């Protein structure tokens, strides 16, 4: 079936001498994988390697067989040319890290408009910001809304947060988080991207909260793997 849809590039890996396998989150069908033949050597056609950098937002014309195999893209154009997302080293490192997270956590091959719009607007927002040090923390927390394990904030007055249950509780547990992470979690649950600049964190608290978030993902997503690019991100903010 021939489909025209907006799509956000998640990753692209070299396959053979001249091909790429690109994972994209499409507005029409969720996560899709595409085999881009000869794209690394072709000088003709409208498909270019630069289009398939992580977080690129495209409109594609694709052939979806929906049989669990690699699909194909006939045409593509950039929907939202970024100003800084792939030239600013901090933002580039954040995007690479988040693309790994998405690749390990988003599996559905079906339409999910709220998730698509979240990714679309989050990357556009990041592109237009001067400061981005805490963006990935709020992004990962917000992403859990669409993955099904967003923290239950109905009892935020309680003094413990259980990573396994995703709830605030009165009594400590083996899955309870540290007081510092608890305080930051409560603050982030009330923070929006547009007010993120008010959050002042040092490298130690940022790294500790990130480790806690990754533990949270690991507990709730089968087969979740810690991103290889985490060390790059940690060194960048050190």
Short mmCIF file of C-alpha atoms in Angstrom, two decimals:
data_model
loop_
_atom_site.label_atom_id
_atom_site.label_comp_id
_atom_site.label_asym_id
_atom_site.label_seq_id
_atom_site.Cartn_x
_atom_site.Cartn_y
_atom_site.Cartn_z
CA UNK A 1 0.00 0.00 0.00
CA UNK A 2 1.39 3.39 -1.00
CA UNK A 3 1.31 5.84 1.92
CA UNK A 4 2.16 9.52 2.17
CA UNK A 5 2.91 10.46 5.76
CA UNK A 6 5.07 12.67 7.98
CA UNK A 7 7.84 10.67 9.63
CA UNK A 8 10.52 11.32 12.24
CA UNK A 9 13.84 9.56 11.74
CA UNK A 10 14.92 7.55 14.78
CA UNK A 11 18.11 5.98 13.43
CA UNK A 12 19.91 4.92 10.27
CA UNK A 13 22.46 2.11 10.08
CA UNK A 14 24.72 1.22 7.17
CA UNK A 15 23.77 -2.06 5.51
CA UNK A 16 26.23 -3.57 3.05
CA UNK A 17 28.30 -1.24 0.90
CA UNK A 18 25.74 1.29 -0.21
CA UNK A 19 22.45 0.78 1.66
CA UNK A 20 20.92 2.16 4.84
CA UNK A 21 18.28 0.71 7.13
CA UNK A 22 16.34 3.62 8.57
CA UNK A 23 13.93 3.41 11.49
CA UNK A 24 11.26 6.12 11.39
CA UNK A 25 8.32 6.94 13.58
CA UNK A 26 5.51 7.66 11.14
CA UNK A 27 2.31 9.54 11.84
CA UNK A 28 0.26 6.98 9.90
CA UNK A 29 1.69 3.66 11.12
CA UNK A 30 3.95 4.15 14.10
CA UNK A 31 7.43 2.64 13.94
CA UNK A 32 8.61 1.47 10.53
CA UNK A 33 11.95 0.21 9.18
CA UNK A 34 12.99 1.04 5.63
CA UNK A 35 15.68 -0.31 3.34
CA UNK A 36 17.20 2.57 1.41
CA UNK A 37 19.02 0.95 -1.49
CA UNK A 38 22.15 2.55 -2.94
CA UNK A 39 21.58 5.77 -1.01
CA UNK A 40 25.22 5.99 0.10
CA UNK A 41 26.49 6.00 -3.48
CA UNK A 42 23.62 7.39 -5.52
CA UNK A 43 23.93 10.93 -6.88
CA UNK A 44 20.48 10.89 -8.43
CA UNK A 45 16.98 10.77 -7.01
CA UNK A 46 15.53 12.75 -4.14
CA UNK A 47 16.71 10.56 -1.25
CA UNK A 48 19.87 11.88 0.43
CA UNK A 49 21.82 10.47 3.37
CA UNK A 50 21.58 13.79 5.23
CA UNK A 51 17.80 13.41 5.35
CA UNK A 52 18.12 10.38 7.62
CA UNK A 53 19.91 11.91 10.59
CA UNK A 54 18.22 11.25 13.95
CA UNK A 55 15.19 13.50 14.64
CA UNK A 56 14.87 14.69 11.03
CA UNK A 57 11.24 15.39 10.21
CA UNK A 58 10.25 14.29 6.73
CA UNK A 59 7.27 13.75 4.55
CA UNK A 60 7.70 10.40 2.85
CA UNK A 61 5.94 8.47 0.15
CA UNK A 62 6.45 4.85 1.18
CA UNK A 63 5.34 1.40 0.21
CA UNK A 64 3.98 -0.31 3.34
CA UNK A 65 3.44 -4.04 2.92
CA UNK A 66 2.81 -4.42 6.67
CA UNK A 67 4.24 -7.93 6.78
CA UNK A 68 6.92 -7.33 9.38
CA UNK A 69 9.63 -6.93 6.73
CA UNK A 70 11.65 -3.91 5.63
CA UNK A 71 9.58 -1.34 3.79
CA UNK A 72 10.70 1.02 1.02
CA UNK A 73 10.60 4.79 0.52
CA UNK A 74 9.94 6.21 -2.94
CA UNK A 75 10.13 9.91 -2.17
CA UNK A 76 11.05 12.13 0.76
CA UNK A 77 11.30 15.81 1.57
CA UNK A 78 12.29 17.69 4.70
CA UNK A 79 9.27 19.12 6.51
CA UNK A 80 11.03 21.22 9.13
CA UNK A 81 14.63 22.27 8.35
CA UNK A 82 16.45 22.52 11.67
CA UNK A 83 18.53 25.57 12.56
CA UNK A 84 20.83 24.08 15.21
CA UNK A 85 19.82 20.54 16.10
CA UNK A 86 22.54 18.93 13.97
CA UNK A 87 25.19 21.64 14.26
CA UNK A 88 25.24 22.39 17.99
CA UNK A 89 27.33 19.66 19.67
CA UNK A 90 25.24 19.66 22.85
CA UNK A 91 21.98 19.27 20.99
CA UNK A 92 23.47 16.67 18.64
CA UNK A 93 24.63 14.58 21.60
CA UNK A 94 21.21 14.86 23.25
CA UNK A 95 19.46 13.80 20.03
CA UNK A 96 21.73 10.78 19.58
CA UNK A 97 21.09 9.74 23.17
CA UNK A 98 17.32 10.15 22.87
CA UNK A 99 17.23 8.28 19.57
CA UNK A 100 18.80 5.30 21.34
CA UNK A 101 16.19 5.53 24.08
CA UNK A 102 13.33 5.66 21.57
CA UNK A 103 14.78 2.74 19.61
CA UNK A 104 14.82 0.62 22.78
CA UNK A 105 11.43 1.65 24.12
CA UNK A 106 9.03 2.32 21.24
CA UNK A 107 7.98 -0.86 19.46
CA UNK A 108 4.44 -0.32 18.19
CA UNK A 109 3.70 -0.48 14.47
CA UNK A 110 0.37 1.32 14.64
CA UNK A 111 -0.88 4.88 14.62
CA UNK A 112 -0.29 6.81 17.83
CA UNK A 113 -0.92 10.47 17.12
CA UNK A 114 -0.25 11.74 20.68
CA UNK A 115 3.21 10.12 20.66
CA UNK A 116 3.98 11.39 17.17
CA UNK A 117 2.99 14.95 18.09
CA UNK A 118 5.05 14.78 21.29
CA UNK A 119 8.19 13.81 19.35
CA UNK A 120 7.46 16.37 16.64
CA UNK A 121 7.03 19.31 19.01
CA UNK A 122 9.79 18.30 21.44
CA UNK A 123 12.49 18.25 18.75
CA UNK A 124 11.25 21.49 17.22
CA UNK A 125 11.30 23.10 20.67
CA UNK A 126 14.88 21.95 21.31
CA UNK A 127 16.02 23.30 17.95
CA UNK A 128 15.00 26.83 18.95
CA UNK A 129 16.53 26.89 22.44
CA UNK A 130 19.88 28.33 23.50
CA UNK A 131 20.13 26.22 26.66
CA UNK A 132 19.48 22.50 26.54
CA UNK A 133 21.24 20.93 29.53
CA UNK A 134 18.12 19.51 31.21
CA UNK A 135 15.97 18.86 28.15
CA UNK A 136 16.68 15.12 28.07
CA UNK A 137 15.51 14.66 31.67
CA UNK A 138 12.10 16.17 31.05
CA UNK A 139 11.85 14.46 27.65
CA UNK A 140 12.38 11.01 29.18
CA UNK A 141 9.92 11.70 31.95
CA UNK A 142 7.28 12.97 29.51
CA UNK A 143 7.89 10.04 27.15
CA UNK A 144 6.68 7.63 29.84
CA UNK A 145 3.18 9.09 29.37
CA UNK A 146 3.06 7.49 25.94
CA UNK A 147 4.78 4.27 27.01
CA UNK A 148 2.29 3.55 29.79
CA UNK A 149 4.24 4.10 33.01
CA UNK A 150 4.11 7.83 33.77
CA UNK A 151 4.41 8.40 37.52
CA UNK A 152 1.08 8.55 39.33
CA UNK A 153 1.11 12.07 40.77
CA UNK A 154 -2.12 11.76 42.77
CA UNK A 155 -0.20 11.31 46.06
CA UNK A 156 2.82 13.58 45.58
CA UNK A 157 2.63 14.65 49.22
CA UNK A 158 4.03 11.27 50.28
CA UNK A 159 7.74 10.99 50.98
CA UNK A 160 8.69 7.94 48.91
CA UNK A 161 8.53 7.06 45.21
CA UNK A 162 8.52 3.41 44.18
CA UNK A 163 10.17 2.76 40.80
CA UNK A 164 8.42 -0.60 40.41
CA UNK A 165 4.88 0.62 41.04
CA UNK A 166 5.34 4.13 39.65
CA UNK A 167 3.57 5.58 42.68
CA UNK A 168 4.32 7.89 45.58
CA UNK A 169 4.11 5.96 48.81
CA UNK A 170 4.31 6.55 52.55
CA UNK A 171 6.84 3.84 53.42
CA UNK A 172 10.29 3.03 52.00
CA UNK A 173 10.83 0.02 49.75
CA UNK A 174 13.75 -1.62 47.99
CA UNK A 175 12.61 0.27 44.87
CA UNK A 176 12.37 3.67 46.60
CA UNK A 177 14.50 6.50 45.21
CA UNK A 178 16.83 8.87 47.08
CA UNK A 179 15.50 12.05 48.73
CA UNK A 180 17.38 14.21 46.19
CA UNK A 181 15.88 12.35 43.24
CA UNK A 182 12.46 12.45 44.89
CA UNK A 183 12.62 16.22 45.23
CA UNK A 184 13.70 16.66 41.61
CA UNK A 185 11.05 14.24 40.37
CA UNK A 186 8.32 16.23 42.09
CA UNK A 187 9.69 19.42 40.57
CA UNK A 188 9.90 17.97 37.05
CA UNK A 189 6.35 16.63 37.23
CA UNK A 190 5.22 20.25 37.53
CA UNK A 191 7.60 21.55 34.83
CA UNK A 192 6.88 22.20 31.16
CA UNK A 193 9.44 22.63 28.40
CA UNK A 194 8.81 26.38 28.34
CA UNK A 195 9.67 26.68 32.05
CA UNK A 196 12.61 24.29 31.98
CA UNK A 197 15.09 27.19 32.11
CA UNK A 198 14.08 27.80 35.74
CA UNK A 199 15.51 24.43 36.77
CA UNK A 200 19.04 24.79 38.16
CA UNK A 201 20.99 21.52 38.42
CA UNK A 202 24.63 20.62 38.83
CA UNK A 203 26.30 17.75 37.01
CA UNK A 204 26.06 15.36 39.97
CA UNK A 205 22.32 15.76 40.53
CA UNK A 206 21.63 15.60 36.79
CA UNK A 207 23.62 12.36 36.42
CA UNK A 208 22.00 10.77 39.49
CA UNK A 209 18.51 11.57 38.22
CA UNK A 210 19.37 10.20 34.78
CA UNK A 211 20.56 6.92 36.29
CA UNK A 212 17.29 6.71 38.24
CA UNK A 213 15.23 7.33 35.09
CA UNK A 214 17.11 4.62 33.20
CA UNK A 215 16.43 2.19 36.07
CA UNK A 216 12.76 3.16 35.81
CA UNK A 217 12.74 2.39 32.08
CA UNK A 218 14.56 -0.89 32.66
CA UNK A 219 11.94 -2.00 35.18
CA UNK A 220 9.01 -1.24 32.87
CA UNK A 221 10.30 -2.14 29.40
CA UNK A 222 11.35 -5.70 28.68
CA UNK A 223 14.74 -5.86 27.01
CA UNK A 224 15.51 -2.18 27.55
CA UNK A 225 19.22 -1.45 27.13
CA UNK A 226 21.22 1.41 28.61
CA UNK A 227 22.23 3.70 25.71
CA UNK A 228 25.84 3.50 24.58
CA UNK A 229 25.83 7.27 24.09
CA UNK A 230 25.14 7.90 27.79
CA UNK A 231 28.86 8.29 28.54
CA UNK A 232 29.17 10.96 25.85
CA UNK A 233 26.26 12.89 27.31
CA UNK A 234 27.63 12.57 30.84
CA UNK A 235 31.06 13.86 29.80
CA UNK A 236 29.48 16.72 27.87
CA UNK A 237 27.71 18.06 30.97
CA UNK A 238 30.61 17.35 33.33
#
